[in-house]
């Protein structure tokens, strides 16, 4: 199996059956994110304690890339500090916009192919933008447009 096939499989798997779905009653932050260009919508719940992401969940629907990205983002941020999360998003953003990143992103590396489809970058980054807004206690739903 080529790396490209493996990456595609990770996205299809998490896109069809996203992990960490549902409400999080203990959430300290929540945020609605919307990508009107594609129709991706998600409600993200985050439990933060002393600058560490303790848990996160989401409810929503959208394309496979947006759902897989949210599922894998939550995998990646659990137990991380806010500074580590910001750093991770910096690397992820670089990957999906340039297709290259020297940083080891683990399964998030599966989104490298998105760089070839600029319209999909918004699908891949919606979860992260929603997360940032949630952590900043943004008062309104955020939109990629
Ligand atoms: Zn999408």
PDB file of N, CA and C and ligand atoms in Angstrom, residues 35 37-41 61-67 119-124 126, ligand 1:
ATOM      1  N   UNK A  35     -18.652  26.252   7.379  1.00  0.00           N
ATOM      2  CA  UNK A  35     -17.972  26.493   6.107  1.00  0.00           C
ATOM      3  C   UNK A  35     -19.035  26.489   5.007  1.00  0.00           C
ATOM      4  N   UNK A  37     -19.164  27.399   2.021  1.00  0.00           N
ATOM      5  CA  UNK A  37     -18.729  27.031   0.674  1.00  0.00           C
ATOM      6  C   UNK A  37     -18.986  25.551   0.390  1.00  0.00           C
ATOM      7  N   UNK A  38     -18.862  24.738   1.431  1.00  0.00           N
ATOM      8  CA  UNK A  38     -19.008  23.288   1.258  1.00  0.00           C
ATOM      9  C   UNK A  38     -20.226  22.763   2.020  1.00  0.00           C
ATOM     10  N   UNK A  39     -20.676  23.528   3.019  1.00  0.00           N
ATOM     11  CA  UNK A  39     -21.808  23.084   3.836  1.00  0.00           C
ATOM     12  C   UNK A  39     -21.394  22.368   5.103  1.00  0.00           C
ATOM     13  N   UNK A  40     -20.122  22.438   5.442  1.00  0.00           N
ATOM     14  CA  UNK A  40     -19.640  21.790   6.673  1.00  0.00           C
ATOM     15  C   UNK A  40     -20.067  22.624   7.881  1.00  0.00           C
ATOM     16  N   UNK A  41     -20.598  21.911   8.883  1.00  0.00           N
ATOM     17  CA  UNK A  41     -21.057  22.593  10.090  1.00  0.00           C
ATOM     18  C   UNK A  41     -20.657  21.759  11.292  1.00  0.00           C
ATOM     19  N   UNK A  61     -22.050  17.891  10.774  1.00  0.00           N
ATOM     20  CA  UNK A  61     -22.017  17.124   9.544  1.00  0.00           C
ATOM     21  C   UNK A  61     -21.351  17.929   8.453  1.00  0.00           C
ATOM     22  N   UNK A  62     -20.826  17.214   7.497  1.00  0.00           N
ATOM     23  CA  UNK A  62     -20.115  17.859   6.408  1.00  0.00           C
ATOM     24  C   UNK A  62     -19.396  16.817   5.574  1.00  0.00           C
ATOM     25  N   UNK A  63     -18.511  17.278   4.738  1.00  0.00           N
ATOM     26  CA  UNK A  63     -17.796  16.367   3.843  1.00  0.00           C
ATOM     27  C   UNK A  63     -16.805  15.506   4.639  1.00  0.00           C
ATOM     28  N   UNK A  64     -16.308  14.467   3.991  1.00  0.00           N
ATOM     29  CA  UNK A  64     -15.387  13.537   4.648  1.00  0.00           C
ATOM     30  C   UNK A  64     -14.148  14.251   5.181  1.00  0.00           C
ATOM     31  N   UNK A  65     -13.658  15.234   4.439  1.00  0.00           N
ATOM     32  CA  UNK A  65     -12.435  15.925   4.881  1.00  0.00           C
ATOM     33  C   UNK A  65     -12.684  16.713   6.160  1.00  0.00           C
ATOM     34  N   UNK A  66     -13.811  17.427   6.225  1.00  0.00           N
ATOM     35  CA  UNK A  66     -14.078  18.220   7.427  1.00  0.00           C
ATOM     36  C   UNK A  66     -14.321  17.325   8.637  1.00  0.00           C
ATOM     37  N   UNK A  67     -15.042  16.230   8.441  1.00  0.00           N
ATOM     38  CA  UNK A  67     -15.335  15.329   9.568  1.00  0.00           C
ATOM     39  C   UNK A  67     -14.066  14.604  10.027  1.00  0.00           C
ATOM     40  N   UNK A 119      -9.774  24.719  -2.531  1.00  0.00           N
ATOM     41  CA  UNK A 119     -11.126  24.869  -1.988  1.00  0.00           C
ATOM     42  C   UNK A 119     -11.329  23.960  -0.776  1.00  0.00           C
ATOM     43  N   UNK A 120     -10.551  22.883  -0.703  1.00  0.00           N
ATOM     44  CA  UNK A 120     -10.657  21.920   0.401  1.00  0.00           C
ATOM     45  C   UNK A 120      -9.901  22.359   1.653  1.00  0.00           C
ATOM     46  N   UNK A 121      -9.065  23.367   1.508  1.00  0.00           N
ATOM     47  CA  UNK A 121      -8.279  23.821   2.667  1.00  0.00           C
ATOM     48  C   UNK A 121      -9.226  24.297   3.769  1.00  0.00           C
ATOM     49  N   UNK A 122     -10.325  24.930   3.361  1.00  0.00           N
ATOM     50  CA  UNK A 122     -11.296  25.414   4.350  1.00  0.00           C
ATOM     51  C   UNK A 122     -11.986  24.265   5.069  1.00  0.00           C
ATOM     52  N   UNK A 123     -12.201  23.164   4.358  1.00  0.00           N
ATOM     53  CA  UNK A 123     -12.793  21.970   4.979  1.00  0.00           C
ATOM     54  C   UNK A 123     -11.831  21.406   6.025  1.00  0.00           C
ATOM     55  N   UNK A 124     -10.548  21.380   5.667  1.00  0.00           N
ATOM     56  CA  UNK A 124      -9.538  20.761   6.540  1.00  0.00           C
ATOM     57  C   UNK A 124      -9.215  21.631   7.749  1.00  0.00           C
ATOM     58  N   UNK A 126     -11.421  23.999   9.124  1.00  0.00           N
ATOM     59  CA  UNK A 126     -12.604  24.477   9.863  1.00  0.00           C
ATOM     60  C   UNK A 126     -12.549  24.091  11.341  1.00  0.00           C
TER      61      UNK A 126
HETATM   62 ZN1  LIG B   1     -16.106  20.317   3.252  1.00  0.00          ZN
END
